[in-house]
PDB file of C-alpha atoms in Angstrom:
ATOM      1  CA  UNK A   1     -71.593 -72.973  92.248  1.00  0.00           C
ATOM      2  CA  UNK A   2     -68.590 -71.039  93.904  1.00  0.00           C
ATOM      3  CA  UNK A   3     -65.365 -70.445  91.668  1.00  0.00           C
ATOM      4  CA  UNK A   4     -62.381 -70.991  93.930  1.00  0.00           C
ATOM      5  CA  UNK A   5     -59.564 -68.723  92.732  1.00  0.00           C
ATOM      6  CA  UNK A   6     -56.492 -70.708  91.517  1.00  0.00           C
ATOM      7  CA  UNK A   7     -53.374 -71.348  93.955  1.00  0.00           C
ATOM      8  CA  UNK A   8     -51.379 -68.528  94.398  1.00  0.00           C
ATOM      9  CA  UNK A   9     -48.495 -71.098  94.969  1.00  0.00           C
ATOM     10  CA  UNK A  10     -47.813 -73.765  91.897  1.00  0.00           C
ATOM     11  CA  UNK A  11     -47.708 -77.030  94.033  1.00  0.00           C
ATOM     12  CA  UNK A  12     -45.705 -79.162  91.773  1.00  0.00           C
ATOM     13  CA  UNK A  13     -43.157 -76.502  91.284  1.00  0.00           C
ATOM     14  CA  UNK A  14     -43.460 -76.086  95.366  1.00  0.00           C
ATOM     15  CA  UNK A  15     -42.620 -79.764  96.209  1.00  0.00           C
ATOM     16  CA  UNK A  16     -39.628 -79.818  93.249  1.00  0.00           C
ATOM     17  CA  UNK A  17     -38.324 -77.209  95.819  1.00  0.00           C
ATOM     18  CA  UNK A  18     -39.020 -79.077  98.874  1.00  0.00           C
ATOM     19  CA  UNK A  19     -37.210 -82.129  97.635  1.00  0.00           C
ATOM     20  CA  UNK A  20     -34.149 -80.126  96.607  1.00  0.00           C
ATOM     21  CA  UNK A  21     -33.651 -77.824  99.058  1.00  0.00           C
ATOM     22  CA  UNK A  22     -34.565 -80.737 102.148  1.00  0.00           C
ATOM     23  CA  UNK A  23     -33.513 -79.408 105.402  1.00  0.00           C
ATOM     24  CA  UNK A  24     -33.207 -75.948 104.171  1.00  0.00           C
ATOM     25  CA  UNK A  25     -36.446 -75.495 103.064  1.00  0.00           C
ATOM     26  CA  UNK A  26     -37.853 -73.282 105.729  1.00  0.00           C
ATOM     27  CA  UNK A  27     -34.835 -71.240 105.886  1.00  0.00           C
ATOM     28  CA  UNK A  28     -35.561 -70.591 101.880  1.00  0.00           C
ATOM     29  CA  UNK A  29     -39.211 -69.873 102.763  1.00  0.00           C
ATOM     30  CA  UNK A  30     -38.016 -67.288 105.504  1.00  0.00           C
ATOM     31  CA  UNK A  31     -36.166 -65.390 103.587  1.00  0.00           C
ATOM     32  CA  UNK A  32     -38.615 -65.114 100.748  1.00  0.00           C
ATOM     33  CA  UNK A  33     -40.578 -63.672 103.415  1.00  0.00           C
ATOM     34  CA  UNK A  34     -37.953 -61.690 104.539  1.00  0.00           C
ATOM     35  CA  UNK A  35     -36.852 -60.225 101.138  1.00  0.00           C
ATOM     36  CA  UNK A  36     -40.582 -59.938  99.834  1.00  0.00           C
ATOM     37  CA  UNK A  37     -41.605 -57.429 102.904  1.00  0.00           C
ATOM     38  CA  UNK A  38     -38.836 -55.362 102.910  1.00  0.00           C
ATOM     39  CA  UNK A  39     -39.204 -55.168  98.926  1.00  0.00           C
ATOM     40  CA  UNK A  40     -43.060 -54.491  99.042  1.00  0.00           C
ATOM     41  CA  UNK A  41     -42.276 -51.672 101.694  1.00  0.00           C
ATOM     42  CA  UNK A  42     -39.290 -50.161  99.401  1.00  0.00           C
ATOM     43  CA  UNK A  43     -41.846 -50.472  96.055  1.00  0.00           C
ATOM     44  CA  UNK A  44     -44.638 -48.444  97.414  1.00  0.00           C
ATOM     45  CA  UNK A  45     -41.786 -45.428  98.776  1.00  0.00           C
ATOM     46  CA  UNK A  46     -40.419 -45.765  95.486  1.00  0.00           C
ATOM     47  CA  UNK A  47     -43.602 -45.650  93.678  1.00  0.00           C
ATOM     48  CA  UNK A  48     -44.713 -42.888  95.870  1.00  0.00           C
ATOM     49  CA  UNK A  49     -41.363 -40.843  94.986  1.00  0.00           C
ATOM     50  CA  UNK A  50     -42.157 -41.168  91.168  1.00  0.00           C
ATOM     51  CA  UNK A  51     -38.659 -43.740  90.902  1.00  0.00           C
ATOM     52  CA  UNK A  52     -39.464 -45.597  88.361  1.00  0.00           C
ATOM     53  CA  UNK A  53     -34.972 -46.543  87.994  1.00  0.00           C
ATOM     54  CA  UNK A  54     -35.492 -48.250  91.973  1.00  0.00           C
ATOM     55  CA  UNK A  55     -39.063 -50.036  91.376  1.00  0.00           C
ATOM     56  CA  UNK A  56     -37.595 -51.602  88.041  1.00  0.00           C
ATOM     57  CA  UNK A  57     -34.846 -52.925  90.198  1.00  0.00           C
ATOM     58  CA  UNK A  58     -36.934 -54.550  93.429  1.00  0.00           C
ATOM     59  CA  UNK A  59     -39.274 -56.057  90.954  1.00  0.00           C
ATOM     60  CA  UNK A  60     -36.776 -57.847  89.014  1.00  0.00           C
ATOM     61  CA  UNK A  61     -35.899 -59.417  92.388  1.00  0.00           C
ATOM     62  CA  UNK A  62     -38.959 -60.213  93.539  1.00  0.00           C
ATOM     63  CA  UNK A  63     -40.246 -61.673  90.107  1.00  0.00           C
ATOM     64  CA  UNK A  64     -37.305 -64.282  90.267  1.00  0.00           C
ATOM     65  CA  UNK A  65     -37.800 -64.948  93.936  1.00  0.00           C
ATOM     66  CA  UNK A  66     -41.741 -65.689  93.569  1.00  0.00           C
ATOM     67  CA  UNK A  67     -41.143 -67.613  90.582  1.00  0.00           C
ATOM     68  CA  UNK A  68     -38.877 -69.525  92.169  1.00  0.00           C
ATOM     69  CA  UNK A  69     -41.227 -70.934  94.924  1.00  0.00           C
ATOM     70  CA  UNK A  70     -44.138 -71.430  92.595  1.00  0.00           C
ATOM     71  CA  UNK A  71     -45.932 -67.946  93.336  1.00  0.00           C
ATOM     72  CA  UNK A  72     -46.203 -67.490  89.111  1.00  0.00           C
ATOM     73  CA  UNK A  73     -49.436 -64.562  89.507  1.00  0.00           C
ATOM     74  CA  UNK A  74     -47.280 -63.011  92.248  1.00  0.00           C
ATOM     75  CA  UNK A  75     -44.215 -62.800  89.758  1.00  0.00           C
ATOM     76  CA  UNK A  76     -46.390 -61.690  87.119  1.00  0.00           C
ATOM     77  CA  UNK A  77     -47.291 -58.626  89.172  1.00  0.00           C
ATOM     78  CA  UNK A  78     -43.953 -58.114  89.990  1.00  0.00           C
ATOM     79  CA  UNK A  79     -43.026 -57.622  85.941  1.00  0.00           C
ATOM     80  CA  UNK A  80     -46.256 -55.499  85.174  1.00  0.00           C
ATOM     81  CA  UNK A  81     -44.838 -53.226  87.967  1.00  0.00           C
ATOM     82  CA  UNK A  82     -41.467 -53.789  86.766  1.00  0.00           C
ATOM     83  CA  UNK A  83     -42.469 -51.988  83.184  1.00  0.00           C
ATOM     84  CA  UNK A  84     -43.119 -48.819  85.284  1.00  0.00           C
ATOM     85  CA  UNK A  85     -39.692 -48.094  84.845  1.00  0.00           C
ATOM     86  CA  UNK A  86     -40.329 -47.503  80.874  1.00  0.00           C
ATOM     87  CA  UNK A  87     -43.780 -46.504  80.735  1.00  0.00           C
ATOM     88  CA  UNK A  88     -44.088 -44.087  83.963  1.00  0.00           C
ATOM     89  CA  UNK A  89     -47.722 -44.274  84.463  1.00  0.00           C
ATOM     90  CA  UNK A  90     -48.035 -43.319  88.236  1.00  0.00           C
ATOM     91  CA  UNK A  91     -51.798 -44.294  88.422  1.00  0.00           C
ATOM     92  CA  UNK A  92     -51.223 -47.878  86.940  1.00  0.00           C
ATOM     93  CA  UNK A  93     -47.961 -48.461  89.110  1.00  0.00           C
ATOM     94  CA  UNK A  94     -50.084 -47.278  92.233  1.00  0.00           C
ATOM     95  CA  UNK A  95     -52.504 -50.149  90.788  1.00  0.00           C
ATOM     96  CA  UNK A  96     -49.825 -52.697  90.603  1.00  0.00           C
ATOM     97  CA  UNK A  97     -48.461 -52.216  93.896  1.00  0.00           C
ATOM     98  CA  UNK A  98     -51.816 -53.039  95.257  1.00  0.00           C
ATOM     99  CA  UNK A  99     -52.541 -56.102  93.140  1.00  0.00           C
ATOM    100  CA  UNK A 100     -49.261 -57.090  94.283  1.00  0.00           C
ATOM    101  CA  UNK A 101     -49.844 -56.781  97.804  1.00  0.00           C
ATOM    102  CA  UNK A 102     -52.662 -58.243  97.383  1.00  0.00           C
ATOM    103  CA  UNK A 103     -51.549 -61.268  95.924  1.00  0.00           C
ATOM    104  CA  UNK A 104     -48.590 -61.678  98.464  1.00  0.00           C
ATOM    105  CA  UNK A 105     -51.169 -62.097 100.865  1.00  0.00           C
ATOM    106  CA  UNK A 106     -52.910 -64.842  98.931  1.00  0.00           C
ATOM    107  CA  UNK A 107     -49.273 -66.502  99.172  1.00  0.00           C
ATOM    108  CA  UNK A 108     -48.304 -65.609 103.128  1.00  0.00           C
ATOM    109  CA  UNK A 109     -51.600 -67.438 103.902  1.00  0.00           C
ATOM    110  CA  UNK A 110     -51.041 -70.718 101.706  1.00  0.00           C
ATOM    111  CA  UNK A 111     -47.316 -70.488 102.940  1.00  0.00           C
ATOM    112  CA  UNK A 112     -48.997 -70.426 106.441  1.00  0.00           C
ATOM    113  CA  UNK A 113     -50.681 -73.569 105.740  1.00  0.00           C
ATOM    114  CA  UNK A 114     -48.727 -75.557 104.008  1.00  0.00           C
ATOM    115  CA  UNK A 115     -44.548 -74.944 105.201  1.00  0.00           C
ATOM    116  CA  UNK A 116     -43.804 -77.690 107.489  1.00  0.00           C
ATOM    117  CA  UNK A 117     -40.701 -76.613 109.732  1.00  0.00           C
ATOM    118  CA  UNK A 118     -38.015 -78.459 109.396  1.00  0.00           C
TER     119      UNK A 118
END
């Protein structure tokens, strides 16, 4: 027996969204895209440049952006990355910053499959 991995998209959080934001839905989606690319690029320059001040920052963001589509493991990346700024530990932000990536992807491709334009 194969263990799918859970949704990286909460789909009754997803379609509260959908019904509230109506014909702006896809713009919302957009810029989630948007924002979460340019703040994935900016975390792994900061990360690379030791800022722990400017990662802290970007992940706050993107924690309450992913939350607020439904992308909760995405989010929760987003706040282990965001205590880098106390802790400082290069080698586990470097890990975060992947696990994050990683999981965006997860959420690009059910975003790819399930935004309907409107």
């Amino acid at each position: 027996m194969t263990i799918m991995p859970s949704s990286p998209i909460d789909e009754e959080t997803y379609s509260q969204l959908l019904d509230i934001m109506a014909d702006e839905f896809a713009e919302l989606v957009n810029c989630f895209r948007d924002d979460s690319d340019q703040a994935l690029r900016l975390l792994q320059q900061h990360v690379n440049a030791e800022d722990s001040a400017a990662v802290g920052i970007i992940c706050h963001k993107l924690k309450s952006s992913s939350k607020l589509i439904g992308a909760f493991k995405m989010a929760e990346f987003a706040r282990l990355l965001e205590d880098y700024k106390d802790d400082n530990d290069q080698q586990l932000a470097e890990t975060h910053v992947q696990q994050l990536c990683d999981e965006y992807a997860r959420v690009q491709e059910w975003l790819d499959a399930h935004v309907v334009a409107c």
